[in-house]
XYZ file of C-alpha atoms in Angstrom:
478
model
C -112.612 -59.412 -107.318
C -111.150 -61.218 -110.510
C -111.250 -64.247 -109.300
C -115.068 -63.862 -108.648
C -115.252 -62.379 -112.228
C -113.448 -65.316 -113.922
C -115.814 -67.650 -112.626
C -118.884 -65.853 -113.294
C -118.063 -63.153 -115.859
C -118.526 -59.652 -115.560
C -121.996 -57.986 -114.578
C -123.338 -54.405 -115.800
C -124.085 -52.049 -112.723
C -127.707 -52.997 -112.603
C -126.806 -56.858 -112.380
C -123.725 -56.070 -109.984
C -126.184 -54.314 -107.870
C -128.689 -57.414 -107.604
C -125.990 -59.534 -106.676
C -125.063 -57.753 -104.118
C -128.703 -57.191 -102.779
C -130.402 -60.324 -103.160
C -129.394 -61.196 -99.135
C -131.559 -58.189 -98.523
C -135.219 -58.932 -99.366
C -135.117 -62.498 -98.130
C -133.620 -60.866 -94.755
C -136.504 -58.099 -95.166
C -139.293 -60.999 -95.406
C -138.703 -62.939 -92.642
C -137.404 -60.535 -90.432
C -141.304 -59.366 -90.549
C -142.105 -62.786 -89.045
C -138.886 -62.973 -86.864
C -140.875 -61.104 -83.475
C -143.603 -63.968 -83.813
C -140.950 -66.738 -83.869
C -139.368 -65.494 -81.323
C -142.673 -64.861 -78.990
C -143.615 -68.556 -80.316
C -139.861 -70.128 -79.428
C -138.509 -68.238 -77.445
C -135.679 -65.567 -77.845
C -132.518 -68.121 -77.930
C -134.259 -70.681 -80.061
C -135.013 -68.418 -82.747
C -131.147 -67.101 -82.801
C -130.225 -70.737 -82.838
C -132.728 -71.459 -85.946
C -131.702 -68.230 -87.665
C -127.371 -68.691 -87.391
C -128.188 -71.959 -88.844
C -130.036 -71.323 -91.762
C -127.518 -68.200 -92.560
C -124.314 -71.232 -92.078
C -126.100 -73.495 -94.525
C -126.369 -70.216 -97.103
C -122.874 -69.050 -96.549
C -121.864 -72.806 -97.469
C -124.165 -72.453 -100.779
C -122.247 -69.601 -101.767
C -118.587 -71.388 -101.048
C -119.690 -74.434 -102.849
C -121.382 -72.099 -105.755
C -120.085 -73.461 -109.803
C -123.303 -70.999 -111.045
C -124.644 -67.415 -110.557
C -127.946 -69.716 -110.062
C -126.568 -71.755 -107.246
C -124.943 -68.508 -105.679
C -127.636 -66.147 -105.638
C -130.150 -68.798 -103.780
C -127.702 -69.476 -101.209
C -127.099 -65.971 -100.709
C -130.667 -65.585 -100.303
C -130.646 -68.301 -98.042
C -128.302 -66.398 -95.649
C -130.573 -63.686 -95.954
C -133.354 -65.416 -94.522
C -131.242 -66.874 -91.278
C -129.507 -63.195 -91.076
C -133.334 -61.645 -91.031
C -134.270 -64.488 -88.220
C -131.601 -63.860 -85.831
C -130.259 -59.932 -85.740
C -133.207 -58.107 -84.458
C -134.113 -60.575 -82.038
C -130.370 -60.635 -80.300
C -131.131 -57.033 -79.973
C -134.519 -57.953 -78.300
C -133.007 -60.556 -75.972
C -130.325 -58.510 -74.387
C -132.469 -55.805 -73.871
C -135.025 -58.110 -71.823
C -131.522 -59.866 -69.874
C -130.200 -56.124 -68.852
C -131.220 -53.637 -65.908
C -131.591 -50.216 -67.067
C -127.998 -49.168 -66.071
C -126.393 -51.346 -68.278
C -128.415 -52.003 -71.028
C -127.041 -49.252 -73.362
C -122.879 -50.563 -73.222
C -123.961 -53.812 -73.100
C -126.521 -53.531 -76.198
C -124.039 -51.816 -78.353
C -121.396 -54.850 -77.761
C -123.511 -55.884 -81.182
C -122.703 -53.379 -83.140
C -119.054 -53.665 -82.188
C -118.996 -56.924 -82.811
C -120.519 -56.490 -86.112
C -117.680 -53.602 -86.731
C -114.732 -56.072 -85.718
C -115.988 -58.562 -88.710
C -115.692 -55.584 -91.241
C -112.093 -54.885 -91.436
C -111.759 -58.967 -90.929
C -113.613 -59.194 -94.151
C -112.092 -56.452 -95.841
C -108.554 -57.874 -94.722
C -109.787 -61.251 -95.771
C -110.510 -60.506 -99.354
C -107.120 -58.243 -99.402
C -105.219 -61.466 -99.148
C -107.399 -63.812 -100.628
C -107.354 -61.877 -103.857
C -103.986 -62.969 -104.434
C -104.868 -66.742 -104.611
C -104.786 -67.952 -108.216
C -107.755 -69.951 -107.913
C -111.528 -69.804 -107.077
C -110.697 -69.866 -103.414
C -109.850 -66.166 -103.660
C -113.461 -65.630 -103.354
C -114.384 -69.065 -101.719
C -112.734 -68.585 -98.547
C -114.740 -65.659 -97.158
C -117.523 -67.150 -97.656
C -116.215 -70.404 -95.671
C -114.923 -68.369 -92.872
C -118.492 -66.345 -93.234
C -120.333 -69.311 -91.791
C -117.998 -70.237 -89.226
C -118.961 -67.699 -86.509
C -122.500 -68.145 -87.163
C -122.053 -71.876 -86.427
C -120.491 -71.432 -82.885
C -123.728 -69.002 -82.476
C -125.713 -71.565 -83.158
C -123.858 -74.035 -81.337
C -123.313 -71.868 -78.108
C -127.372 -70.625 -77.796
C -128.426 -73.969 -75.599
C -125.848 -73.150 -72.931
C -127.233 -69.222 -72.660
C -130.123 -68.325 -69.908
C -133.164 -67.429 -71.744
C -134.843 -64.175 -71.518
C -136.536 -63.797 -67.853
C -139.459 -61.394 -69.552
C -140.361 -64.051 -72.157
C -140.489 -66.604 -69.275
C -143.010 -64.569 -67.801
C -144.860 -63.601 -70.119
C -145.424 -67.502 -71.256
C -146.405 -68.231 -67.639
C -143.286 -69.728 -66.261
C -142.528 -67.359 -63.379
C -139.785 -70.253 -61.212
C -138.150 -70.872 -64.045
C -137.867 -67.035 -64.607
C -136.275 -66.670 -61.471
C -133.678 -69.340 -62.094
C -132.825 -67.314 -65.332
C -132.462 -64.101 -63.311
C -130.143 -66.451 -60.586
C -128.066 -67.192 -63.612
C -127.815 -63.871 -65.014
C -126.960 -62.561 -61.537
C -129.851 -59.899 -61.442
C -132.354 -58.948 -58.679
C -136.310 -59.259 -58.925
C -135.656 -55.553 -58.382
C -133.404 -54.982 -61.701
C -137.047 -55.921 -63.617
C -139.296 -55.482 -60.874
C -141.528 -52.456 -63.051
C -141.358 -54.785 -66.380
C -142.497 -57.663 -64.543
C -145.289 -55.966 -63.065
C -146.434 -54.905 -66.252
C -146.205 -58.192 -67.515
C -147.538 -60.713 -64.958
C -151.536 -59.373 -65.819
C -150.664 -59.753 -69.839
C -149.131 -63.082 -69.455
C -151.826 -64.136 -66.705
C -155.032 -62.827 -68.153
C -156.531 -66.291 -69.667
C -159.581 -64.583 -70.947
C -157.883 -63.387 -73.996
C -155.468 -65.735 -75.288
C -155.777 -64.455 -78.415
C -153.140 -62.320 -77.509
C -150.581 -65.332 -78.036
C -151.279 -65.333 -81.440
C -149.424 -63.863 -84.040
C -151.910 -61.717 -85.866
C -153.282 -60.387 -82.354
C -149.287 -59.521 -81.975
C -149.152 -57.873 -85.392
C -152.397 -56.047 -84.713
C -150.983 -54.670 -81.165
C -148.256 -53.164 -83.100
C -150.341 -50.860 -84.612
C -153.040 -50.119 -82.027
C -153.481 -46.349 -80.370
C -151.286 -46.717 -77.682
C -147.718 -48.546 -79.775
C -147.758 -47.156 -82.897
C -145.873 -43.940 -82.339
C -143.052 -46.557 -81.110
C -143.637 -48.648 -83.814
C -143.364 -45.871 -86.911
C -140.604 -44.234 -84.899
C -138.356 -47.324 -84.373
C -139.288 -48.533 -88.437
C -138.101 -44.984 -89.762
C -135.080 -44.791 -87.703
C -134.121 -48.194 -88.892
C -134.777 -47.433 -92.607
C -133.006 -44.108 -91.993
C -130.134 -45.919 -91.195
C -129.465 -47.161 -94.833
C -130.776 -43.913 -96.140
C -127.423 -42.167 -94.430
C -125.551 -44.277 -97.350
C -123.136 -46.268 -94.640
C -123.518 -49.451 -96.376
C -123.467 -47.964 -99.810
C -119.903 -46.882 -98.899
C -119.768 -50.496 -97.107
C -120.742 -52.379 -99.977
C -118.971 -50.662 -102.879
C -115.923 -48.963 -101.288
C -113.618 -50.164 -103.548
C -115.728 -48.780 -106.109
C -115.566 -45.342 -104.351
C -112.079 -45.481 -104.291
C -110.974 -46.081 -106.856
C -113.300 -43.157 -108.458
C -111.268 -41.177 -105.728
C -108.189 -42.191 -107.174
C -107.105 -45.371 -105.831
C -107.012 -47.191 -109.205
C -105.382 -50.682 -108.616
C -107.710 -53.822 -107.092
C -105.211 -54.280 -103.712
C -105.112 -50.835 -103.154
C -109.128 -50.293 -103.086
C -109.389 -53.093 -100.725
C -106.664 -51.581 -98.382
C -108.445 -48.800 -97.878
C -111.818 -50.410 -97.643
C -110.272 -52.604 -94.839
C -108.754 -49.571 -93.174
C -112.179 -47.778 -93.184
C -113.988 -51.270 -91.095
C -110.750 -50.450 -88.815
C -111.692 -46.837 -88.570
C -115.690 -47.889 -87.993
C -114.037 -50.648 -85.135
C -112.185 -47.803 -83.098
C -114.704 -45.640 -83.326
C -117.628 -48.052 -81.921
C -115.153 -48.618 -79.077
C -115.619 -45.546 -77.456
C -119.643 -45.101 -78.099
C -120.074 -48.356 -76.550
C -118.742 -47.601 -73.636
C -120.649 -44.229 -73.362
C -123.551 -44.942 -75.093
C -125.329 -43.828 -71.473
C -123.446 -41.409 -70.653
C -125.319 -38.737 -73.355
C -128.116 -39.468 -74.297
C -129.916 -41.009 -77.362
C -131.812 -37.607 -78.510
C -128.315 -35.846 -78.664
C -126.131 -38.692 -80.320
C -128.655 -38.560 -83.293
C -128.959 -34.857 -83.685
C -124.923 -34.212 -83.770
C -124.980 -37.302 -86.052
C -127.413 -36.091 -88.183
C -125.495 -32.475 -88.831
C -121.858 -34.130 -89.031
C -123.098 -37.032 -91.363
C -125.130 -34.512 -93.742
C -122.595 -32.006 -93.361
C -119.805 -35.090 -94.917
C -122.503 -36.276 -98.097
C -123.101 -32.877 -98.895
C -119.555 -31.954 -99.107
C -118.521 -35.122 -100.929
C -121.495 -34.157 -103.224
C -120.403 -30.332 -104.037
C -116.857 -31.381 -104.948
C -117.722 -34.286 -107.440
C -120.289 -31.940 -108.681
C -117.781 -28.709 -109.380
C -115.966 -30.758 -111.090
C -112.794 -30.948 -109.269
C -111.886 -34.275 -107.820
C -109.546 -35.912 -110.659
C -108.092 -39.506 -110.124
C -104.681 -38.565 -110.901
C -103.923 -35.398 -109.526
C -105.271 -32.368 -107.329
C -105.858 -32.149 -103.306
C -109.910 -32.798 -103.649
C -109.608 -36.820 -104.156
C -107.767 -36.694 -101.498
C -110.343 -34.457 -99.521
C -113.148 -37.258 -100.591
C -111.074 -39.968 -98.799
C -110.395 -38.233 -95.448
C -114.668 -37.261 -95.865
C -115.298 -40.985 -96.062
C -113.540 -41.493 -93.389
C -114.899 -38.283 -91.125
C -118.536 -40.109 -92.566
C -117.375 -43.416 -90.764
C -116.304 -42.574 -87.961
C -119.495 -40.576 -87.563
C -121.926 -42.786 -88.277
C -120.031 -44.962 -85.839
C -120.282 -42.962 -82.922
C -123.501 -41.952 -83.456
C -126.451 -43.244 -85.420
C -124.602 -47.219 -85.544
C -125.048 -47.680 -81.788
C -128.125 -45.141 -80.952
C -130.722 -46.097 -83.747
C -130.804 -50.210 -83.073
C -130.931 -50.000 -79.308
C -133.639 -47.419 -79.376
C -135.703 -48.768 -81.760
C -135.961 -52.119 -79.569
C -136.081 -50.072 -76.329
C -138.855 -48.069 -76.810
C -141.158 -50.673 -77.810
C -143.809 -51.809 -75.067
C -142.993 -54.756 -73.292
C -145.893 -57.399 -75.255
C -144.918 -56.210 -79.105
C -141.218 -55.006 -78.164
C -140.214 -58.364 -80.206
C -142.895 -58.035 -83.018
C -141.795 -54.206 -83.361
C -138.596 -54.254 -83.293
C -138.832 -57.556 -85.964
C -140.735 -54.792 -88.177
C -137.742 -52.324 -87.587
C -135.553 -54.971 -88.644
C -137.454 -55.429 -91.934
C -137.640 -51.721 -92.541
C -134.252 -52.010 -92.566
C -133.296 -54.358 -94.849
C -135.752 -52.749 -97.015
C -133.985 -49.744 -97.614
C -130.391 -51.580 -97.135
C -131.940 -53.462 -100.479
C -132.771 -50.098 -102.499
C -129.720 -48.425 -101.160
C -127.272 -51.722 -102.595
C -129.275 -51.579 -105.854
C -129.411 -48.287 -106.782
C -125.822 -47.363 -105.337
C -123.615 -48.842 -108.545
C -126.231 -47.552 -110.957
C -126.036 -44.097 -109.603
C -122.278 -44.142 -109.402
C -122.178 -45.400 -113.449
C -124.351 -42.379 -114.128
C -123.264 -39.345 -111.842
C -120.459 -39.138 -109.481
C -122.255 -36.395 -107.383
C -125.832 -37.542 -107.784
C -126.137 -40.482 -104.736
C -124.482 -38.186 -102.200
C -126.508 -35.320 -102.568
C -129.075 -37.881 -101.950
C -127.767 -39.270 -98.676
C -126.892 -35.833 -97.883
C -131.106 -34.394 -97.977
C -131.961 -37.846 -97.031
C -130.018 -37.580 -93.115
C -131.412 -33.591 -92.951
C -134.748 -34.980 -93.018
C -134.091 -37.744 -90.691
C -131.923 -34.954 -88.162
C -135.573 -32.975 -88.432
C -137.651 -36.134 -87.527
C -134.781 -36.908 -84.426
C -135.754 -33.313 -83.480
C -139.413 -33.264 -83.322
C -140.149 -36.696 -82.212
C -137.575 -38.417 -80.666
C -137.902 -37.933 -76.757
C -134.959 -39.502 -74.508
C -134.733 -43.235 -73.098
C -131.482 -42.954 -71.525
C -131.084 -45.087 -68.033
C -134.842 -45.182 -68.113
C -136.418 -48.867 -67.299
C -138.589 -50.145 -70.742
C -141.864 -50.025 -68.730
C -141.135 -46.506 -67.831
C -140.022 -45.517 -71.468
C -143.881 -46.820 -72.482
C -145.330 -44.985 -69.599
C -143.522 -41.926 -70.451
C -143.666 -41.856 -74.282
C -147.076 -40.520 -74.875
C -146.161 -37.548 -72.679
C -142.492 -36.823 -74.169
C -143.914 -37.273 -78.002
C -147.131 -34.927 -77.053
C -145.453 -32.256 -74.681
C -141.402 -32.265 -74.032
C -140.260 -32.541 -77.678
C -143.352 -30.833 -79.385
C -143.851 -28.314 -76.664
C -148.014 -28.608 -76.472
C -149.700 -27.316 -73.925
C -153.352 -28.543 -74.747
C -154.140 -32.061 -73.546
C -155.636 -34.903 -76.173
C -159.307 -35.249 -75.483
C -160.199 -37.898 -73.964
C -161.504 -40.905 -75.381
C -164.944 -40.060 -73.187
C -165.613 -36.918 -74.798
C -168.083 -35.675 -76.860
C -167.860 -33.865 -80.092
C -167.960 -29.885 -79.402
C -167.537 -30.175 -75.983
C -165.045 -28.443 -74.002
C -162.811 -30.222 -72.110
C -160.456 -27.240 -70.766
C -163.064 -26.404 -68.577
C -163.027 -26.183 -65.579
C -162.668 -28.171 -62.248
C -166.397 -29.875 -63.159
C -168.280 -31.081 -66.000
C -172.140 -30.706 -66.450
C -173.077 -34.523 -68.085
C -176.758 -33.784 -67.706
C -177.934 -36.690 -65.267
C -174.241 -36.003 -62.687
C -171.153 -34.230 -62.644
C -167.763 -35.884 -63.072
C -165.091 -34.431 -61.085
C -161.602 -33.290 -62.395
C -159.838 -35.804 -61.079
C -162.247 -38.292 -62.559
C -162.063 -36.855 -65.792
C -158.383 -37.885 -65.925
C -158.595 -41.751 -65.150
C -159.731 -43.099 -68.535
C -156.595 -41.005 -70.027
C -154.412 -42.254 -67.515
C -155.671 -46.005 -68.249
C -155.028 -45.523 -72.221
C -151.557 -43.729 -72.002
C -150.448 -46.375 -69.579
């Protein structure tokens, strides 16, 4: 934006792309620590804490006269923006039954997609202002929404599973009165929970490290890898890279003039909009397995192509059909990613977590996330200076890998309750995606010995029947 560039001056690719990043590893840190906060405070409170800290940032950035007054408040957003996201994700999960929990989860990510083309439409017109305000004002009406989130959290019923699980079963109920669900709609989960929350003989478990260790035990760390990769996959597809700099692409495309590049960056958020629409709606009507395989082929399939044709050498800025070809890709890319891996990826990274570290895991996601959405912003403009093919033939390998890890790992979730998605997960990860036939040994077993065998075991001193042999497996996969 010139008006951003008379203020500040102009930025080589490498500095560009740290300006653009620097929200990214403060979100990254403290979205580590967001799942404790939120077990600590509760879901609503730490949304409240996080919207505000992201308002006072955006106002650091409206107010900035220095890149070192700008960057710190955009950092500063970075840290509310890493507080709040994953954990809205985590508290409408715990307030929905099964049924509804995939349309009403991916009202997020539509949400999100409605303030795209707002911001893309924003800067369109704001460009035109002769005066620092052309890049002022986004950043004013940036802060606004997250404000009224703030403001509105008090007013919201707080998260009947976290009530539980802190010991506050009547006031629970009064949350599930408000919300207008039965004890039946979380009847499994709250079984699950009630011994957790009621054992007082560990209350370690409250703490945060005992949270952060939980994570990462034998039984939740399938769920916990899984939901982090997806996540970091996510960037790795190169969405925001065409978020962040599409006016960049663009205009490589051929769209040479400022107003122009924005037009069609604001008509690509309008594209990503429409598109959420419908995979909102039907996010449970196919399920989560299948939306990221035919996401994974149709978003590779897009880089790849975009990749071969800057590569051969035949997209020109003034003339020929291929520029054009690159544009409508972009947009196939979008609308892709939309339908697909935008609404799948975040509500099953939260939903297959078990109920005590779904908060701390999906926090971890979260971080994951913003991770990669850092290397992705900062390596984007650099790549683009240097080769005009090289970054989309590596979004292109990086979503066939991810498609392969969808295919081998990723067992369905859809209309499932969360306590049966843990109960089932070990089995789906071990025999309906991977096909294996042999069981794990148990836990019991001794080195050499065979298990396979038969109906009864010889132990020396007794004999353990079959059916006995199977309890300690059933405890640890439950």
């Amino acid at each position: 934006m010139p008006g951003f560039a008379d203020s500040f001056g102009t930025f080589s690719p490498t500095v560009h792309g740290l300006i653009v990043s620097s929200i990214l590893l403060p979100a990254a840190f403290t979205s580590f620590f967001a799942g404790h906060l939120a077990d600590k405070v509760g879901r609503l409170r730490a949304i409240m804490i996080g919207a505000s800290i992201f308002a006072v940032g955006a106002g650091l950035e409206a107010g900035a006269v220095s890149l070192g007054m700008f960057i710190p408040g955009r950092a500063l957003a970075g840290v509310g923006e890493g507080l709040f996201l994953s954990t809205v994700i985590v508290y409408i999960c715990e307030i929905c039954p099964p049924e509804r929990r995939g349309p009403v989860a991916s009202l997020v990510q539509l949400l999100t997609t409605i303030g795209i083309p707002i911001g893309y439409f924003t800067c369109y017109g704001s460009v035109k202002i002769r005066s620092s305000y052309s890049w002022r004002l986004p950043f004013i009406l940036q802060a606004t929404p997250a404000i009224a989130l703030a403001c509105f959290c008090p007013f919201l019923p707080p998260s009947p599973r976290w009530l539980i699980d802190h010991g506050h079963p009547s006031q629970a109920k009064l949350a599930m009165d408000r919300l207008q669900l039965s004890v039946q709609d979380f009847q499994a989960e709250l079984e699950s929970a009630g011994p957790v929350a009621g054992n007082r003989d560990v209350p370690e478990m409250q703490q945060s490290n005992q949270r952060l260790l939980w994570v990462f035990n034998e039984c939740n760390r399938k769920q916990a890898f899984l939901g982090m990769f997806l996540m970091g996959a996510m960037q790795f597809s190169g969405i925001d890279a065409v978020l962040y700099y599409a006016p960049t692409v663009f205009q490589e495309a051929g769209l040479s003039s400022t107003e122009s590049s924005f037009l069609a960056s604001g008509v690509t958020g309008l594209v990503i909009f429409v598109s959420t629409i419908p995979a909102s709606f039907l996010s449970d009507k196919w399920g989560r397995r299948t939306s990221s395989l035919c996401g994974a082929a149709s978003l590779a399939f897009c880089m790849l192509l975009i990749g071969s044709l800057y590569a051969s050498g035949t997209v020109h800025s003034d003339h020929g059909a291929a520029r054009w070809v690159v544009i409508v890709t972009i947009y196939l890319f979008t609308i892709s990613y939309s339908v697909t891996w935008s609404v799948g990826f975040k509500l099953y990274a939260s939903e297959i977590q078990p109920p005590q570290t779904r908060a701390a895991a999906s926090s971890l996601a979260q971080s994951a996330n913003w991770v990669c959405n850092f290397v992705v912003a900062l390596i984007t403009p650099i790549f683009l200076a240097h080769s005009s093919f090289g970054v989309y033939y590596l979004f292109g390998f990086c979503i066939v890998f991810t498609g392969l890890v969808c295919l081998v790992y990723m067992p369905e979730s859809r209309g499932k309750s969360l306590q049966t998605i843990h109960r089932e997960f070990d089995e789906s990860m071990h025999t309906k995606i991977i096909g294996a036939t042999r069981r794990r040994r148990p836990t019991w077993a001794k080195k050499g010995e065979d298990v396979e065998s038969p109906k009864r075991l010889d132990t020396g001193d007794s004999e353990i029947s079959e059916s006995s042999r199977k309890q300690p497996q059933t405890e640890t996969s439950s």
